[in-house]
Structure formats: C-alpha cells, structure tokens
Coordinates of C-alpha atoms and ligand atoms in Angstrom, one line a residue:
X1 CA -3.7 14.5 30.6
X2 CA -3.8 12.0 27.6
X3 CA -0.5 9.1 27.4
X4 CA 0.5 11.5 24.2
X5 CA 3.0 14.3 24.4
X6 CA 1.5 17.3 23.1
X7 CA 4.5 17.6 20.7
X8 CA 2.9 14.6 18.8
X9 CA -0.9 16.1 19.6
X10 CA -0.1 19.0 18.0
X11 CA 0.8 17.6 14.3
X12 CA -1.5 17.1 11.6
X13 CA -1.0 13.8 10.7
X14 CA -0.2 13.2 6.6
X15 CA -3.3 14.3 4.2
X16 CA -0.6 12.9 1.3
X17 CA -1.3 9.5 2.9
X18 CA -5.1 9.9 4.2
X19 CA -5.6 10.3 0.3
X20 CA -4.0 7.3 -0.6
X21 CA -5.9 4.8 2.3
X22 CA -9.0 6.4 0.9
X23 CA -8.2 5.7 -2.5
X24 CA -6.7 1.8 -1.7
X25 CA -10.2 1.3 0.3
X26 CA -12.3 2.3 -2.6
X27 CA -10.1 0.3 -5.0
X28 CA -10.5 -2.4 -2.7
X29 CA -14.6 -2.0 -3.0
X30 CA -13.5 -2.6 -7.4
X31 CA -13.4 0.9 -8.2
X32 CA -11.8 1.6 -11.2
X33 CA -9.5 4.5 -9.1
X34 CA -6.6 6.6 -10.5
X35 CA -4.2 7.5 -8.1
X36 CA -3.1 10.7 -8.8
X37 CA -1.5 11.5 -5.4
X38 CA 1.5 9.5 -5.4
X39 CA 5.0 11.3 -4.9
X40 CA 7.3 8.8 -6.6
X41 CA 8.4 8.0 -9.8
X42 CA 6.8 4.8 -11.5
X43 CA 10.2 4.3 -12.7
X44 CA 12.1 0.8 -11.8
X45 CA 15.9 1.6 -10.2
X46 CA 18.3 1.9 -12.9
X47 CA 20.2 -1.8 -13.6
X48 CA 23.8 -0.3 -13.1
X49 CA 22.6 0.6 -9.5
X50 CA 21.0 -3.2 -8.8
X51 CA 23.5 -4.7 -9.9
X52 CA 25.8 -3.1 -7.6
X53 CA 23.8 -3.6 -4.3
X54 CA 23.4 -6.9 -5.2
X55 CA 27.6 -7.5 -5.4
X56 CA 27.7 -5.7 -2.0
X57 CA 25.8 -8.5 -0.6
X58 CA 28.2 -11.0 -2.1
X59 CA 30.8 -9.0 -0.5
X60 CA 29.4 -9.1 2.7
X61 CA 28.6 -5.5 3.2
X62 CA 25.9 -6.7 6.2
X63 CA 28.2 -5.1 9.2
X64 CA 27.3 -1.4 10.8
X65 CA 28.5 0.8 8.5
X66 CA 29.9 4.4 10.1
X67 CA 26.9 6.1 11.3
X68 CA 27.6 9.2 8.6
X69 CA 28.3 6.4 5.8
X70 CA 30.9 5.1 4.0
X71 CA 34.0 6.9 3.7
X72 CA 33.6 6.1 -0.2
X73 CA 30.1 7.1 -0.4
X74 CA 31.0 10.3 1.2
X75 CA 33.4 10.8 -1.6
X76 CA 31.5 9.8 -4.3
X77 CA 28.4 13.0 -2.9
X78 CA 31.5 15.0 -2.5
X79 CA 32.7 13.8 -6.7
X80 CA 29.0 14.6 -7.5
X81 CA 28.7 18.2 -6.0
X82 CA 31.3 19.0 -7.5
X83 CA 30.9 17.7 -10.9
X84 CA 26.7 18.4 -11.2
X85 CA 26.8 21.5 -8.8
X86 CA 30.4 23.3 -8.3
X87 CA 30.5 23.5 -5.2
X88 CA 33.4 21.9 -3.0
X89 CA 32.9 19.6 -0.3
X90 CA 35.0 17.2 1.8
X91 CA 33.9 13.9 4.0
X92 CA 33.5 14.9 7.2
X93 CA 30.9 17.6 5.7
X94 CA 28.5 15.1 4.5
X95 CA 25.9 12.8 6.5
X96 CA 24.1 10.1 4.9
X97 CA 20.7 9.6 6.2
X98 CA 17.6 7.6 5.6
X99 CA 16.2 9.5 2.9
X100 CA 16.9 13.5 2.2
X101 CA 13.3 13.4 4.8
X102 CA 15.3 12.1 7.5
X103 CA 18.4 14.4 6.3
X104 CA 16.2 17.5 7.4
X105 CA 14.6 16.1 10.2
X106 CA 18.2 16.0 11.6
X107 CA 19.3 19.6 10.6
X108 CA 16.3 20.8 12.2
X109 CA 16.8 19.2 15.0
X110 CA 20.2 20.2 15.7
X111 CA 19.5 24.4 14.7
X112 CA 15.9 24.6 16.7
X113 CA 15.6 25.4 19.8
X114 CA 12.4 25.4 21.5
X115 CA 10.2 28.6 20.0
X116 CA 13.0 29.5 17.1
X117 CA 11.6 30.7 14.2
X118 CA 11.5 28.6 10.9
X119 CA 10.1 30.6 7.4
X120 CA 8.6 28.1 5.0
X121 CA 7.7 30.0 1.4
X122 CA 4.6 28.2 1.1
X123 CA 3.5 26.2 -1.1
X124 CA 5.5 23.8 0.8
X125 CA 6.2 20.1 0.8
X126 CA 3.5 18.8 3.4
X127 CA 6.9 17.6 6.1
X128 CA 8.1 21.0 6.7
X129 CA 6.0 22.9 9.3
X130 CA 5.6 19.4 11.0
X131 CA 9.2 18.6 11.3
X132 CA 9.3 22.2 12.6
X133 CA 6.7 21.5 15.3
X134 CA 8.8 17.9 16.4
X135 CA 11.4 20.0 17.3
X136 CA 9.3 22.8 18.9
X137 CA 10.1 25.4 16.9
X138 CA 7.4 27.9 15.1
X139 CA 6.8 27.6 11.2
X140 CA 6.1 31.0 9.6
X141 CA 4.5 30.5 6.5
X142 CA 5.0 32.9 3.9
X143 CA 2.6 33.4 0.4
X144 CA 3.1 33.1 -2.9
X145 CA 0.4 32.3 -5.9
X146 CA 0.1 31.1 -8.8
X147 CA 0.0 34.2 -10.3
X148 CA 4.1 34.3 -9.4
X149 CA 5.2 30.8 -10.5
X150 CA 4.3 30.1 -7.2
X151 CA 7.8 32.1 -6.0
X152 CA 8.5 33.9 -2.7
X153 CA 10.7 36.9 -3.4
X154 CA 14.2 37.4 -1.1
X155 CA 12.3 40.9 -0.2
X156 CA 9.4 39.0 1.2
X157 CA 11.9 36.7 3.0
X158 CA 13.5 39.7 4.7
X159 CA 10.0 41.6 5.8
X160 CA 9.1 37.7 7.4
X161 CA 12.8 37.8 9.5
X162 CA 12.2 38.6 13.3
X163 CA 14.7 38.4 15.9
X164 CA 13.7 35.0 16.5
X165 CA 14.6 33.4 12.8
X166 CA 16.7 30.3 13.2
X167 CA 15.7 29.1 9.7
X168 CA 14.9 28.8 6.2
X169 CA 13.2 26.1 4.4
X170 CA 13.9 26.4 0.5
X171 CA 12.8 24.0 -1.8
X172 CA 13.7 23.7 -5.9
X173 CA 12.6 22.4 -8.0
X174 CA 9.6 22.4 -5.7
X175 CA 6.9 20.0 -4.5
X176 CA 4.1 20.9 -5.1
X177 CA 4.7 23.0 -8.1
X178 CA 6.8 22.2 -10.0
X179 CA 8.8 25.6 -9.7
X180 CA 12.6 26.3 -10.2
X181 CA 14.1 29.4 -8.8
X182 CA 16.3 31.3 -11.0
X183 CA 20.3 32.5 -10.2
X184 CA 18.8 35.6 -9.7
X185 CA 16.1 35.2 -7.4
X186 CA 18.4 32.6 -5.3
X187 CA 21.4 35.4 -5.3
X188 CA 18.6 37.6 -4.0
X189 CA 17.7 35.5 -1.0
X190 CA 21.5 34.5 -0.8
X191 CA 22.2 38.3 0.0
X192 CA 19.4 39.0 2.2
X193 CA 20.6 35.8 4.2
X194 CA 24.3 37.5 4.3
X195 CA 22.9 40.2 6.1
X196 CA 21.9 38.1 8.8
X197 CA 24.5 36.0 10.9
X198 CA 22.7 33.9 12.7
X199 CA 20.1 32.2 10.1
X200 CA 20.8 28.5 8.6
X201 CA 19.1 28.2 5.1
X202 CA 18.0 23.9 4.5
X203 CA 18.1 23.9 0.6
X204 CA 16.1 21.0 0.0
X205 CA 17.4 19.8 -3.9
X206 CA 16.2 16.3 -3.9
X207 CA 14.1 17.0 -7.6
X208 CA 18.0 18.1 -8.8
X209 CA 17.7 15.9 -11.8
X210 CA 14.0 16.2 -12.6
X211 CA 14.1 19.1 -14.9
X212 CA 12.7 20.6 -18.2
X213 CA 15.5 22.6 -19.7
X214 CA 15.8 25.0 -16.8
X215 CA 18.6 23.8 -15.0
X216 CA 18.0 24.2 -11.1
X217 CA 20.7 26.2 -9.5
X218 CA 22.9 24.8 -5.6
X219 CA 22.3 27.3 -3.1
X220 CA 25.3 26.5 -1.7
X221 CA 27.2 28.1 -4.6
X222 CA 27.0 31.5 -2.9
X223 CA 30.7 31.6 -1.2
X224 CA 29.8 34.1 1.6
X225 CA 26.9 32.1 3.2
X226 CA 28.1 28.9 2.5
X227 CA 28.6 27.7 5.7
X228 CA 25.4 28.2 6.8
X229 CA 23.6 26.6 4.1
X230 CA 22.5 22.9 4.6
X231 CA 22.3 21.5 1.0
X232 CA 20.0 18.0 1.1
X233 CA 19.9 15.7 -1.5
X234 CA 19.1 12.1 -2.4
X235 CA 18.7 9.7 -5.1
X236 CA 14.8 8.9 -4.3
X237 CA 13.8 11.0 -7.0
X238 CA 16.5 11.7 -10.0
X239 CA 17.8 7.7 -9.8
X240 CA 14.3 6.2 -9.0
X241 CA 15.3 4.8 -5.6
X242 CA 12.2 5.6 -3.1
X243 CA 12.4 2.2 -1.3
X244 CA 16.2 2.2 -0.7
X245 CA 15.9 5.2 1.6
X246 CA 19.1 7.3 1.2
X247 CA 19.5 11.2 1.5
X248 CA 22.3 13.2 2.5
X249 CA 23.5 16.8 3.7
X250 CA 26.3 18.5 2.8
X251 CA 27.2 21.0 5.6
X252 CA 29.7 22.6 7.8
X253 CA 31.6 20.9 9.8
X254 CA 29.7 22.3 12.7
X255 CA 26.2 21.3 11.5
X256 CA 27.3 18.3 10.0
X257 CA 28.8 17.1 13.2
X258 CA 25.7 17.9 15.2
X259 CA 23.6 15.5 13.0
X260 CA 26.1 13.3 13.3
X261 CA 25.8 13.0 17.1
X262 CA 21.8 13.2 16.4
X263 CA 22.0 10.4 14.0
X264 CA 24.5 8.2 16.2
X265 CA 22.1 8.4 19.2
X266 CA 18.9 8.1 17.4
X267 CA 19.3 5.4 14.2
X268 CA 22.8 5.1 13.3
X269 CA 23.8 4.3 10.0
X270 CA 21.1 3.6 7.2
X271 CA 20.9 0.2 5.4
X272 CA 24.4 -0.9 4.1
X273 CA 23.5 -2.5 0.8
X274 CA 21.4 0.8 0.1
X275 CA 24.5 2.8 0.6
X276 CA 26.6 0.5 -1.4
X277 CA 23.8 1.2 -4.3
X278 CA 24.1 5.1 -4.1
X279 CA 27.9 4.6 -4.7
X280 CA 27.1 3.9 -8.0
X281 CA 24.1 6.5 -8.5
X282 CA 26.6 9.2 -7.2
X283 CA 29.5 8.0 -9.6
X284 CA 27.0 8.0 -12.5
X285 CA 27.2 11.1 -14.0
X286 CA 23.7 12.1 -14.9
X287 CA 24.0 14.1 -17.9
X288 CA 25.4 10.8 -19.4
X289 CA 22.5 8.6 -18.2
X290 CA 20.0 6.9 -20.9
X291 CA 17.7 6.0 -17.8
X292 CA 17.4 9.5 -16.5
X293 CA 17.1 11.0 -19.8
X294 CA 14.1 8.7 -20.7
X295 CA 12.2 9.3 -17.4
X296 CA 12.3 12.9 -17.7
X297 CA 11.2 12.9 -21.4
X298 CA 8.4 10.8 -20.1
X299 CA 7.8 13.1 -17.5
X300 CA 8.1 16.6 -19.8
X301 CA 5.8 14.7 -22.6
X302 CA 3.0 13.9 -19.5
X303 CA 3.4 16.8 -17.8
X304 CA 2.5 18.7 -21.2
X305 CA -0.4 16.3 -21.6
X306 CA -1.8 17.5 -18.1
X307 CA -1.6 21.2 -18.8
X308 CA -3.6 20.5 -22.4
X309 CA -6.2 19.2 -20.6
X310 CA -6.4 21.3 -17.8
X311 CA -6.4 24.2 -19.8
X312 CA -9.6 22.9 -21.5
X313 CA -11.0 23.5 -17.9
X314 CA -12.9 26.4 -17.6
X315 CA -11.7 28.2 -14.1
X316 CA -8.6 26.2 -13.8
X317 CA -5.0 28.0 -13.6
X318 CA -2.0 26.8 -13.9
X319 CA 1.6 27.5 -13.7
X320 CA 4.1 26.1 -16.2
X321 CA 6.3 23.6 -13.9
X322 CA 9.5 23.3 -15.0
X323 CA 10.8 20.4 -13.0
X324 CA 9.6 17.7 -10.9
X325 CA 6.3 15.4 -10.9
X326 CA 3.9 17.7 -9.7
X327 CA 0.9 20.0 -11.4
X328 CA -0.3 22.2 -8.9
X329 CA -3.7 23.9 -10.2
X330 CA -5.6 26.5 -8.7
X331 CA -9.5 25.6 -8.8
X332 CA -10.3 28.5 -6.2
X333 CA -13.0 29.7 -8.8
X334 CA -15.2 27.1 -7.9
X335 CA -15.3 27.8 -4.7
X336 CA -18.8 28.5 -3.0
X337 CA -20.4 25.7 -6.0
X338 CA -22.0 22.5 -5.2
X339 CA -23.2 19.0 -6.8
X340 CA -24.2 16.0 -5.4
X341 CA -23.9 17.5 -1.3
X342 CA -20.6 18.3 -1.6
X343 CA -19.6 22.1 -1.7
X344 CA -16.5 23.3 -2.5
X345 CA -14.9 25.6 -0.2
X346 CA -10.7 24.3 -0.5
X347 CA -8.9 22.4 -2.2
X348 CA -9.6 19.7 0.1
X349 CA -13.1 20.1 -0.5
X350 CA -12.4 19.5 -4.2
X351 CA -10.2 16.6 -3.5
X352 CA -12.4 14.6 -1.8
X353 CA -15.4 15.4 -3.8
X354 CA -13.2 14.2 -7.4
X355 CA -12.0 10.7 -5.1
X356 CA -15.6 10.7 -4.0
X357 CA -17.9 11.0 -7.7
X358 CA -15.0 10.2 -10.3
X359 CA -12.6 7.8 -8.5
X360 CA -9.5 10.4 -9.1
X361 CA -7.3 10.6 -6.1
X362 CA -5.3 14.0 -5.5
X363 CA -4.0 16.0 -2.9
X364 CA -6.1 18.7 -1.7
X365 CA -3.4 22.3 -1.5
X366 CA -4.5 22.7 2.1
X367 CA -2.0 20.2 3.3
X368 CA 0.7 22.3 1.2
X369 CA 0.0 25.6 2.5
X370 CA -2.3 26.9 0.1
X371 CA -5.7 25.8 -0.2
X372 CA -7.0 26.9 -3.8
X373 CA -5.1 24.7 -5.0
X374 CA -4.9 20.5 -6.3
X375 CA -2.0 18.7 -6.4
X376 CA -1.8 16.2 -9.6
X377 CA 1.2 14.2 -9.7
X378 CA 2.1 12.7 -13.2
X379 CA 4.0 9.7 -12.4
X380 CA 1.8 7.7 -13.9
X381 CA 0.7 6.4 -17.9
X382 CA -0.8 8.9 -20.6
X383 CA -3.7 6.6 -20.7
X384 CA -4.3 7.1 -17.2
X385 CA -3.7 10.8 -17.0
X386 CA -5.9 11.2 -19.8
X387 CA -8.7 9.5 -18.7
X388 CA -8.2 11.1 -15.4
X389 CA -8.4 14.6 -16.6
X390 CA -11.6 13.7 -18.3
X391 CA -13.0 12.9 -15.4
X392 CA -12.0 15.5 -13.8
X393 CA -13.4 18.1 -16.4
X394 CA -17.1 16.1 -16.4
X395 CA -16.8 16.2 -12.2
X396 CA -16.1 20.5 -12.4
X397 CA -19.1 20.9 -15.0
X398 CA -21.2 19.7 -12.9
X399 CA -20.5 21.8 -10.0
X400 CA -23.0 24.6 -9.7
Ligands
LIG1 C1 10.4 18.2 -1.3 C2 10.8 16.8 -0.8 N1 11.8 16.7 0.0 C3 12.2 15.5 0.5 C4 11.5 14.4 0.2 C5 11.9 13.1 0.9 O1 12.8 12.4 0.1 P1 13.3 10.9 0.6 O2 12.4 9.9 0.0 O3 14.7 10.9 0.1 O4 13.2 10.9 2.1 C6 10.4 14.4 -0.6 C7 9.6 13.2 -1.0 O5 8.5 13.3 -1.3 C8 10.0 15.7 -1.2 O6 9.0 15.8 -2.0

C-alpha cells in the first residue's frame, strides 16, 4: 500500500500541462518553439476592470469577504444573466468560486455520490472525467466526430442514461472544438433531461463571449428543468482575466447551498480584489465593449488563417469552429506512417512527434477524449500561426 489514496492514483495527471513543460524545456535548450497549446487568451485585462481592483485596494477591500461573494457581485452575475442570457436569478443562487474550474469541481462534488454516473459528450475539456473520478463517481464518455461538428445528439444522450445517471457535462462553445450547439439541439437534450427527475445538467458557458456570429444559447433558459441545471461561468475567457481566478454558478437554491457549505469548509471566499474586479466585468455590458469586440475579431481573422492553412494539408479535416480559441483537426489518416522513428498511431503520437522535429507544441486529442485528433489553440500572432502551420505541413509530408 503506497502513502497515495487511490482516488489520486487513479487520475491521469494533465497532458495540457506535460505539453507545455516539454515545450518550456526545449525553449530553454534555444529552440525557436511555438506554443500552440496554451488555453488562454494573449489578451491583457481590459483597463476599466484594473482600474477597479486597483481602487478596491485603496478602499481596503483586504478582509474575508462572504464565502459565496459579495452581495454586490452576486447582483451584478444576477444583472448579467439577465441582460446577456434571460434568464432570472437571485443572490442566494449564485456562488463565486476560484475560477468556473473550481465552480464545477464544487457542483460535482455536492451531486456525486460514490459510483453515480456522470455522461461527458466527448470531445471534452481534459478536467471533466478527472473531477468526476475525485469525487468517485464514473465518467461515461459518449462520441461524436468531426464529421458532426463534433456534436452529441439529445438521442444519444438518452440511449447513454442508466439508472445510475447523476449527471451531465455540457460544454458551449466547446474546448476543444470550437463548437456551439444550436436552440434546437439544446431544446433536444433539454426535453430528454425533463423526462428524467433525478439528473443535474453542469452547463459549462465560460467561452459565452468568444463567438463568431453564432450566438451560444443558456441552458438554463428551458423553464421546466431549470432547477436542475448548474449554469457556470466566468470572466477567464470573454474579459481576459485567467490570473484573477473567478468563476461562478448560478443554481438552485439547493445546489447552490450545498457548494456553499463545500466552499465554506474547503477554501472559503476567493481573492477579494479579484472579486471587486469582476464587478466591473459583470456591469460591463459586452455587446458594448471595444476590448471584447477587438479580441474576437482577432480571434475570427486567426482562426480563419488556421483553417487556410490546414486545408492545404493533405489528410487533415476540420470542422468550422464557431467560437472559442481552439482548432481541433483530425489527422487520423496518417495513422500507421512513420519518419524519423516516430510512428503515428494517436493524436498524441502526432503531438509529440511535431514538438519533437518542428518545435510546434499542441495537444494531442487523447487527453480530450478522442484521439484522431490535434488540438491548435490560436491565441497567439499571425506570424506565429503561420509559421507554425508551415511547419506543421513540411513535418506531415514527410511522414511515410
Ligand atoms: C471548458 C472550460 N471550462 C472551464 C475552464 C476553467 O476556467 P477558469 O480559468 O475560470 O477556472 C476552462 C479553462 O481552460 C475551460 O476550457
């Protein structure tokens, strides 16, 4: 018997961040790398927000705040659901957590009992099933390609539903594809979830504001499941605030309570001048913000940049991603090829050989639930994605 629980022996540890030590090492060694794997905007903070958190510490906001936040805050999420998303919230519905990853680590926590069932539509952000396994509970992984946008449909949902479903891990826009669900397909999952009573659906919306013209719909807008949806968001993404760690749920009063309890016995409260800052992100109505609107024309113009090039690629498919960071191509027809001593057998496989030969650092789509594919992430310059892909298209002609 090793000093480790088995809970902890029993996760994969993060392939996101294996690919980035690899990459800092071989920077380190003066190779010219691109990082490709990053999941976080190169965007600075917006000033509005700065200057805000940096009043808060003139004001002497340095005492514990309430461990679900600041009453205000609260009300400010509760202002923005309702002006971005329709949907009606009030205080004591909302938890502020550190970071929307932390905001699901709680509501998992406080649905899962030990051997519940949890259904991830994979591709899946690389968190999910091992949040799942911390709280003991069993991820059930269900398919969808790139053929489909990457989409599960509500009719696979219900054929994956046993009498042992606690959960349901949605995720749009998504990471790693890019992928928005439609009203339609959400009302389809929405009714399948009415049928059954005792499931909780975490809608995980934290790449809200990251979009290409296909506005991504709440899933808490459907009125007769409402109550059993867990909507998480965060400004990590949409207001360029990764470091500042704040995410939130929006919940029942029941759920919201429990991670409450969870929260108030595990970290309290998340940084003060943080939540001060989000005060003004959440008051900021996006649709009106200069900052946002230049970031995601930045990201729409790179993000069409990647698929020309990529599409230039013999063997390389693609989706059209219509929100988020994220180009998640499927290379599985070079599977079974070789240069060099590397084969290609996953997308790990290619992942390693491109850091390996060419100095470009991605994600291989094991880590996400589906391994024909590379994850690129395009948070970075057009001179950089550019000479990235070109590596990248040298690296797969030589692969035999
Ligand atoms: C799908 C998804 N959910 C949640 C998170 C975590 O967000 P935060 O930084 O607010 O914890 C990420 C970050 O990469 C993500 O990609």
């Amino acid at each position: 018997m090793g000093l480790i629980a088995q809970r902890i022996v029993r996760m994969s540890p993060s392939e996101t961040l294996a690919m980035s030590q690899k990459s800092a090492k071989l920077a380190s060694e003066g190779k010219n790398v691109i990082n490709l794997s990053l999941g976080e905007p190169d965007f600075f903070t917006p000033e509005f927000i700065k200057t805000y958190a940096k009043k808060a510490i003139d004001e002497n906001y340095t005492f514990y705040p309430p461990v679900p936040g600041y009453m205000d805050l609260r009300e400010a999420i509760c202002k923005k659901l309702k002006r971005d998303n329709n949907v009606d919230y009030a205080p004591n519905q909302i938890i502020v957590s550190n970071g929307a990853k932390h905001a699901i680590m709680n509501t998992i926590l406080a649905v899962i009992d030990p051997g519940d069932e949890v259904i991830i539509p994979a591709p899946y952000w690389v968190s999910y099933p091992e949040m799942v396994k911390i709280a003991d509970g069993v991820p059930v992984e269900i398919y969808s390609g790139v053929e489909n946008d990457f989409k599960v449909t509500a009719q696979q949902i219900e054929a994956a539903i046993t009498p042992k479903t606690k959960l349901i891990m949605l995720n749009s826009p998504s990471n790693p594809t890019g992928a928005i669900y439609s009203y339609d397909e959400l009302k389809a999952i929405a009714d399948v979830v009415a049928s059954h009573p005792n499931i909780v659906v975490i809608s995980d919306e934290i790449y809200e504001l990251i979009n290409f013209g296909q506005k991504p719909e709440c899933f808490a807008q459907f009125s007769a499941i409402k109550d059993r949806v867990v909507l998480v968001n965060g400004v990590a993404k949409g207001w360029a605030m990764t470091g500042w760690r704040i995410g939130y749920i929006a919940a029942s009063v029941e759920i919201a309570s429990a991670c409450n309890k969870i929260q108030g016995q595990m970290t309290s409260a998340c940084s003060s001048i943080a939540q001060r800052a989000t005060v003004a992100a959440m008051l900021q109505d996006p649709t009106q913000s200069d900052d946002l609107k230049k970031m995601v024309v930045t990201f729409q113009q790179r993000r069409d940049l990647v698929l020309s090039h990529l599409a230039q690629i013999p063997g390389v498919k693609t989706n059209k991603p219509t929100g988020a960071f994220y180009v998640f191509a499927d290379i599985s027809s070079y599977f079974g090829t070789s240069h060099a001593g590397y084969t290609i057998q996953s997308g790990a496989d290619m992942a390693n050989y491109l850091l390996d030969t060419v100095y470009v650092a991605l994600v291989g789509g094991n880590a996400f639930g589906n391994k024909n594919c590379i994850r690129f992430s395009y948070a970075t310059s057009n001179e950089k994605l550019t000479d990235a892909c070109n590596r990248i298209k040298e690296a797969l002609s030589k692969l035999q």
